[in-house]
Amino acid sequence: METALILMSTYNGEKFLKGQIDSILNQKDVQCDILIRDDGSKDATTDLIREAMKQYPQRLKLLEGDNEGYKRSFMNLVYKASSDYDYYAFADQDDIWLSNKVKMGIRSLTESSHTPSLYYAMMTEVDENLNKLSNQQEFKPTPNYKEIIFQNFVQGSTIIFNKALLKLVKSYKIKEEVPHDIILPILAKYCGQIIGDRNSYILYRKHASAVTVKMKNNYAKELLKEAFSDYKLTNYANILLAGYKDYIKDKYIPYLKVVKNYRKLSNKIALVNDSNVRKFSLKGTVMLKLAIIFNKLK
């Protein structure tokens, strides 16, 4: 039976955590274990996890740490993940996984064991009581190589990836604070492949206390901050070229060098005029171009 390690960051998640753990550890046809990092919870989250560890001996491991925020917490999990598993996935603390979620992702990745590969799917948005919401997210196809370093198009809890991608990510310790569900898809695109699935295998709770950033980001608001305040947008070209250049497909290197050196006038003009350097929305795209013009990439 194939094995998968599920990486979960928790923070004050006592209300829904047990159901999520049960849904993960009862996946069909896949042996799933969970590595949990608690990000300094103040409620009974860690007590609940320890009780679950008694119920599922050897299948859960708990790491406790200070409150660092979801970005560093999830990336810490990636760096601490054992390479003994066949596949890896991310989990939020408050969703419910359908019993075939991991199996379906692995099925899409089976023929790509030696290529860094990432799978993502859709989710079914529900309320706190698991009632389906009337408004659902639309599937976002994988952006092209120019778009992807400026887009967040994947919900992290739908991601499943193989051992080759784990080893690639861990080959370089990223110093910047980056979201796991942005940097891993970028690396998969530039060094391997991404597989998208329009189907949903997860009940994705939307409620006031949810921790991780969801797909409906207000890009315009954020990019306005980037363009007209001290806040800056991460320039992922810097990370890729600093730590992963030897693994990146040669055809992508020239573009990454342009983005890395975007302050150079000729590069700035090229990026502003390139229709593939964009966000999903027109307003977001305009704000991105302003961020490039006003040197707000770091």
Short mmCIF file of C-alpha atoms in Angstrom, two decimals:
data_model
loop_
_atom_site.label_atom_id
_atom_site.label_comp_id
_atom_site.label_asym_id
_atom_site.label_seq_id
_atom_site.Cartn_x
_atom_site.Cartn_y
_atom_site.Cartn_z
CA MET A 1 0.00 0.00 0.00
CA GLU A 2 1.27 3.46 -0.89
CA THR A 3 2.05 5.86 1.91
CA ALA A 4 1.43 9.58 2.38
CA LEU A 5 2.51 12.03 5.04
CA ILE A 6 -0.03 14.78 5.70
CA LEU A 7 1.43 18.10 6.89
CA MET A 8 -0.92 20.06 9.14
CA SER A 9 -0.41 23.33 10.97
CA THR A 10 -2.81 24.03 13.83
CA TYR A 11 -3.71 27.13 15.80
CA ASN A 12 -6.63 27.29 18.23
CA GLY A 13 -8.37 24.61 16.20
CA GLU A 14 -10.09 22.57 18.89
CA LYS A 15 -13.60 23.03 17.48
CA PHE A 16 -13.23 21.07 14.23
CA LEU A 17 -9.84 19.35 14.45
CA LYS A 18 -10.95 15.87 15.53
CA GLY A 19 -13.22 15.43 12.53
CA GLN A 20 -10.44 16.49 10.19
CA ILE A 21 -7.97 14.05 11.75
CA ASP A 22 -10.47 11.20 11.49
CA SER A 23 -11.18 11.95 7.83
CA ILE A 24 -7.46 11.91 7.01
CA LEU A 25 -6.60 8.72 8.87
CA ASN A 26 -9.54 6.87 7.33
CA GLN A 27 -8.50 7.40 3.71
CA LYS A 28 -9.11 4.44 1.42
CA ASP A 29 -6.27 2.41 -0.12
CA VAL A 30 -3.52 4.72 1.19
CA GLN A 31 -1.63 4.61 4.49
CA CYS A 32 -1.79 8.20 5.72
CA ASP A 33 0.14 9.51 8.71
CA ILE A 34 -0.01 13.08 10.00
CA LEU A 35 2.80 15.40 11.05
CA ILE A 36 1.25 18.28 13.00
CA ARG A 37 2.97 21.47 14.01
CA ASP A 38 1.00 23.49 16.54
CA ASP A 39 1.66 27.19 16.12
CA GLY A 40 1.32 28.22 19.76
CA SER A 41 -2.37 27.43 20.37
CA LYS A 42 -3.98 28.91 23.49
CA ASP A 43 -6.95 26.53 23.59
CA ALA A 44 -7.16 22.75 23.99
CA THR A 45 -5.83 21.95 20.52
CA THR A 46 -2.69 20.14 21.69
CA ASP A 47 -4.64 18.17 24.31
CA LEU A 48 -7.01 17.03 21.59
CA ILE A 49 -4.09 15.99 19.40
CA ARG A 50 -2.54 13.94 22.21
CA GLU A 51 -5.84 12.15 22.71
CA ALA A 52 -5.96 11.40 18.99
CA MET A 53 -2.42 10.04 19.21
CA LYS A 54 -3.70 7.47 21.72
CA GLN A 55 -6.50 6.49 19.35
CA TYR A 56 -4.14 6.23 16.35
CA PRO A 57 -0.80 4.98 17.73
CA GLN A 58 2.23 5.63 15.51
CA ARG A 59 0.18 7.57 12.97
CA LEU A 60 0.39 11.08 14.39
CA LYS A 61 3.38 13.13 15.44
CA LEU A 62 3.11 16.49 17.18
CA LEU A 63 5.62 19.32 16.99
CA GLU A 64 4.97 22.27 19.27
CA GLY A 65 6.39 25.71 18.66
CA ASP A 66 5.97 29.42 19.13
CA ASN A 67 3.44 31.37 17.13
CA GLU A 68 5.20 32.09 13.82
CA GLY A 69 2.19 32.39 11.52
CA TYR A 70 0.91 29.88 9.00
CA LYS A 71 3.59 30.61 6.38
CA ARG A 72 6.59 29.67 8.52
CA SER A 73 4.66 26.93 10.28
CA PHE A 74 3.82 25.06 7.09
CA MET A 75 7.29 25.52 5.62
CA ASN A 76 8.80 24.20 8.87
CA LEU A 77 6.70 21.09 8.34
CA VAL A 78 8.03 20.71 4.81
CA TYR A 79 11.64 20.89 6.00
CA LYS A 80 10.98 18.41 8.83
CA ALA A 81 9.05 15.92 6.70
CA SER A 82 10.60 12.45 6.48
CA SER A 83 11.55 11.26 3.01
CA ASP A 84 10.32 7.76 3.86
CA TYR A 85 6.87 8.35 2.35
CA ASP A 86 5.73 8.01 -1.25
CA TYR A 87 3.58 11.15 -1.29
CA TYR A 88 2.86 14.28 0.75
CA ALA A 89 -0.11 16.59 1.24
CA PHE A 90 -1.13 19.69 3.16
CA ALA A 91 -4.14 19.88 5.46
CA ASP A 92 -6.00 22.67 7.18
CA GLN A 93 -7.30 22.00 10.67
CA ASP A 94 -11.00 22.40 10.07
CA ASP A 95 -12.02 20.65 6.85
CA ILE A 96 -13.35 17.17 6.10
CA TRP A 97 -11.68 15.00 3.47
CA LEU A 98 -13.70 12.56 1.38
CA SER A 99 -12.38 9.04 1.76
CA ASN A 100 -10.88 8.92 -1.74
CA LYS A 101 -9.16 12.33 -1.67
CA VAL A 102 -5.57 11.13 -1.35
CA LYS A 103 -6.12 8.12 -3.57
CA MET A 104 -7.34 10.28 -6.45
CA GLY A 105 -4.36 12.60 -6.17
CA ILE A 106 -1.90 9.74 -6.10
CA ARG A 107 -3.57 8.20 -9.15
CA SER A 108 -2.73 11.38 -11.09
CA LEU A 109 0.88 11.38 -9.85
CA THR A 110 1.71 7.67 -10.23
CA GLU A 111 3.52 7.97 -13.55
CA SER A 112 5.65 10.91 -12.43
CA SER A 113 7.67 9.47 -9.56
CA HIS A 114 11.03 10.82 -10.81
CA THR A 115 9.76 14.24 -11.86
CA PRO A 116 8.98 16.89 -9.22
CA SER A 117 5.20 16.88 -9.48
CA LEU A 118 2.30 18.60 -7.76
CA TYR A 119 -1.41 17.83 -7.96
CA TYR A 120 -4.21 20.16 -6.94
CA ALA A 121 -7.99 19.93 -7.08
CA MET A 122 -11.14 21.85 -6.27
CA MET A 123 -12.96 21.98 -2.97
CA THR A 124 -16.61 22.16 -1.97
CA GLU A 125 -17.20 25.18 0.23
CA VAL A 126 -19.41 24.49 3.23
CA ASP A 127 -20.49 26.31 6.38
CA GLU A 128 -19.58 25.30 9.92
CA ASN A 129 -22.23 22.57 9.86
CA LEU A 130 -21.00 21.16 6.52
CA ASN A 131 -23.92 22.56 4.53
CA LYS A 132 -22.91 23.35 0.96
CA LEU A 133 -22.74 27.07 0.20
CA SER A 134 -24.54 28.49 -2.82
CA ASN A 135 -21.48 30.33 -4.13
CA GLN A 136 -18.55 28.05 -5.03
CA GLN A 137 -15.08 28.79 -6.29
CA GLU A 138 -14.35 28.30 -9.96
CA PHE A 139 -11.49 26.05 -11.03
CA LYS A 140 -8.34 27.96 -11.88
CA PRO A 141 -6.16 26.25 -14.52
CA THR A 142 -2.41 26.28 -14.02
CA PRO A 143 -0.98 29.68 -15.01
CA ASN A 144 1.82 29.82 -17.56
CA TYR A 145 5.40 30.24 -16.40
CA LYS A 146 5.24 34.02 -16.59
CA GLU A 147 2.00 34.35 -14.65
CA ILE A 148 2.63 31.81 -11.93
CA ILE A 149 5.20 33.79 -9.95
CA PHE A 150 2.58 36.50 -9.45
CA GLN A 151 -0.46 34.28 -8.79
CA ASN A 152 -1.95 32.33 -5.92
CA PHE A 153 -4.20 29.90 -7.76
CA VAL A 154 -4.14 26.81 -5.54
CA GLN A 155 -5.92 26.10 -2.26
CA GLY A 156 -3.17 24.53 -0.15
CA SER A 157 -5.34 21.82 1.38
CA THR A 158 -5.98 20.30 -2.06
CA ILE A 159 -2.26 19.90 -2.83
CA ILE A 160 -0.64 16.47 -3.04
CA PHE A 161 2.97 16.14 -4.20
CA ASN A 162 5.57 13.46 -4.70
CA LYS A 163 8.87 12.67 -3.03
CA ALA A 164 10.85 14.20 -5.89
CA LEU A 165 9.28 17.61 -5.22
CA LEU A 166 9.85 17.29 -1.48
CA LYS A 167 13.54 16.59 -2.03
CA LEU A 168 13.77 19.54 -4.42
CA VAL A 169 12.20 21.97 -1.96
CA LYS A 170 14.42 20.76 0.88
CA SER A 171 17.59 21.10 -1.17
CA TYR A 172 17.64 24.81 -0.32
CA LYS A 173 16.53 26.53 2.89
CA ILE A 174 14.39 29.48 1.87
CA LYS A 175 15.08 32.42 4.16
CA GLU A 176 12.10 34.53 3.11
CA GLU A 177 8.65 34.04 4.61
CA VAL A 178 6.72 32.37 1.79
CA PRO A 179 3.37 30.55 1.63
CA HIS A 180 3.68 26.82 0.99
CA ASP A 181 0.84 26.91 -1.52
CA ILE A 182 2.65 29.49 -3.63
CA ILE A 183 6.27 28.34 -3.59
CA LEU A 184 5.61 24.63 -4.15
CA PRO A 185 3.46 25.18 -7.26
CA ILE A 186 6.07 27.61 -8.61
CA LEU A 187 8.85 25.05 -8.12
CA ALA A 188 6.74 22.31 -9.68
CA LYS A 189 6.06 24.51 -12.72
CA TYR A 190 9.68 25.55 -13.24
CA CYS A 191 11.33 22.23 -12.40
CA GLY A 192 8.70 19.57 -13.08
CA GLN A 193 4.98 19.54 -13.66
CA ILE A 194 1.59 20.50 -12.20
CA ILE A 195 -1.58 18.44 -12.60
CA GLY A 196 -4.97 20.09 -12.03
CA ASP A 197 -8.23 18.30 -11.21
CA ARG A 198 -11.60 20.02 -11.58
CA ASN A 199 -13.22 17.59 -9.14
CA SER A 200 -13.61 18.17 -5.41
CA TYR A 201 -12.67 15.70 -2.69
CA ILE A 202 -12.77 18.03 0.29
CA LEU A 203 -15.43 19.83 2.33
CA TYR A 204 -13.82 23.19 2.87
CA ARG A 205 -15.19 25.02 5.89
CA LYS A 206 -15.57 28.78 5.66
CA HIS A 207 -15.92 30.42 9.05
CA ALA A 208 -14.72 33.44 10.96
CA SER A 209 -11.82 31.73 12.75
CA ALA A 210 -10.21 30.14 9.70
CA VAL A 211 -6.43 30.70 9.76
CA THR A 212 -4.93 30.19 6.32
CA VAL A 213 -5.33 32.61 3.45
CA LYS A 214 -8.12 31.53 1.13
CA MET A 215 -8.27 31.70 -2.65
CA LYS A 216 -10.54 34.76 -2.82
CA ASN A 217 -7.80 37.19 -1.92
CA ASN A 218 -8.47 40.89 -2.46
CA TYR A 219 -5.59 41.24 -4.89
CA ALA A 220 -6.39 44.84 -5.75
CA LYS A 221 -6.30 45.91 -2.10
CA GLU A 222 -3.07 44.05 -1.46
CA LEU A 223 -1.37 45.37 -4.56
CA LEU A 224 -2.43 48.90 -3.77
CA LYS A 225 -0.63 48.48 -0.47
CA GLU A 226 2.39 47.14 -2.34
CA ALA A 227 2.43 50.04 -4.78
CA PHE A 228 1.78 52.88 -2.38
CA SER A 229 3.12 51.76 1.01
CA ASP A 230 6.24 50.19 2.47
CA TYR A 231 4.84 46.69 1.90
CA LYS A 232 6.54 44.79 -0.91
CA LEU A 233 5.63 41.79 -3.03
CA THR A 234 7.93 38.79 -2.89
CA ASN A 235 10.06 38.47 -6.01
CA TYR A 236 10.11 34.69 -6.37
CA ALA A 237 12.67 34.94 -9.18
CA ASN A 238 15.26 35.80 -6.51
CA ILE A 239 14.47 32.61 -4.58
CA LEU A 240 14.42 30.40 -7.66
CA LEU A 241 17.73 31.64 -9.02
CA ALA A 242 19.44 31.66 -5.60
CA GLY A 243 18.49 28.16 -4.55
CA TYR A 244 17.13 26.14 -7.45
CA LYS A 245 18.84 27.36 -10.62
CA ASP A 246 20.45 23.97 -11.33
CA TYR A 247 17.01 22.30 -11.37
CA ILE A 248 15.09 24.86 -13.41
CA LYS A 249 14.38 24.12 -17.05
CA ASP A 250 16.79 26.12 -19.21
CA LYS A 251 14.03 27.80 -21.22
CA TYR A 252 12.78 29.60 -18.09
CA ILE A 253 16.09 31.10 -16.95
CA PRO A 254 16.05 34.22 -19.20
CA TYR A 255 12.61 35.26 -17.95
CA LEU A 256 13.59 34.76 -14.32
CA LYS A 257 16.65 36.94 -14.83
CA VAL A 258 14.45 39.69 -16.24
CA VAL A 259 12.13 39.51 -13.21
CA LYS A 260 15.05 39.35 -10.80
CA ASN A 261 16.56 42.48 -12.36
CA TYR A 262 13.23 44.20 -12.92
CA ARG A 263 14.55 47.60 -11.74
CA LYS A 264 16.61 47.84 -14.90
CA LEU A 265 14.65 50.11 -17.22
CA SER A 266 14.61 47.78 -20.23
CA ASN A 267 13.41 44.88 -18.05
CA LYS A 268 10.80 47.04 -16.35
CA ILE A 269 9.42 48.12 -19.71
CA ALA A 270 9.39 44.53 -20.96
CA LEU A 271 7.46 43.29 -17.92
CA VAL A 272 4.95 46.12 -17.97
CA ASN A 273 4.27 45.57 -21.68
CA ASP A 274 4.10 41.75 -21.45
CA SER A 275 0.46 40.61 -21.48
CA ASN A 276 1.43 37.37 -19.72
CA VAL A 277 2.69 39.23 -16.65
CA ARG A 278 -0.70 39.57 -15.03
CA LYS A 279 -3.16 38.65 -12.33
CA PHE A 280 -6.48 36.90 -12.83
CA SER A 281 -8.42 40.18 -12.74
CA LEU A 282 -7.89 43.34 -14.77
CA LYS A 283 -7.71 45.47 -11.63
CA GLY A 284 -5.17 43.10 -10.07
CA THR A 285 -3.09 43.20 -13.23
CA VAL A 286 -3.03 46.99 -13.24
CA MET A 287 -1.92 47.02 -9.62
CA LEU A 288 0.81 44.46 -10.38
CA LYS A 289 2.17 46.65 -13.16
CA LEU A 290 2.21 49.58 -10.74
CA ALA A 291 4.13 47.47 -8.23
CA ILE A 292 6.74 46.80 -10.92
CA ILE A 293 6.91 50.45 -11.90
CA PHE A 294 7.30 51.65 -8.31
CA ASN A 295 9.94 49.00 -7.39
CA LYS A 296 7.76 47.11 -4.93
CA LEU A 297 9.17 43.63 -5.67
CA LYS A 298 11.68 42.38 -3.14
#
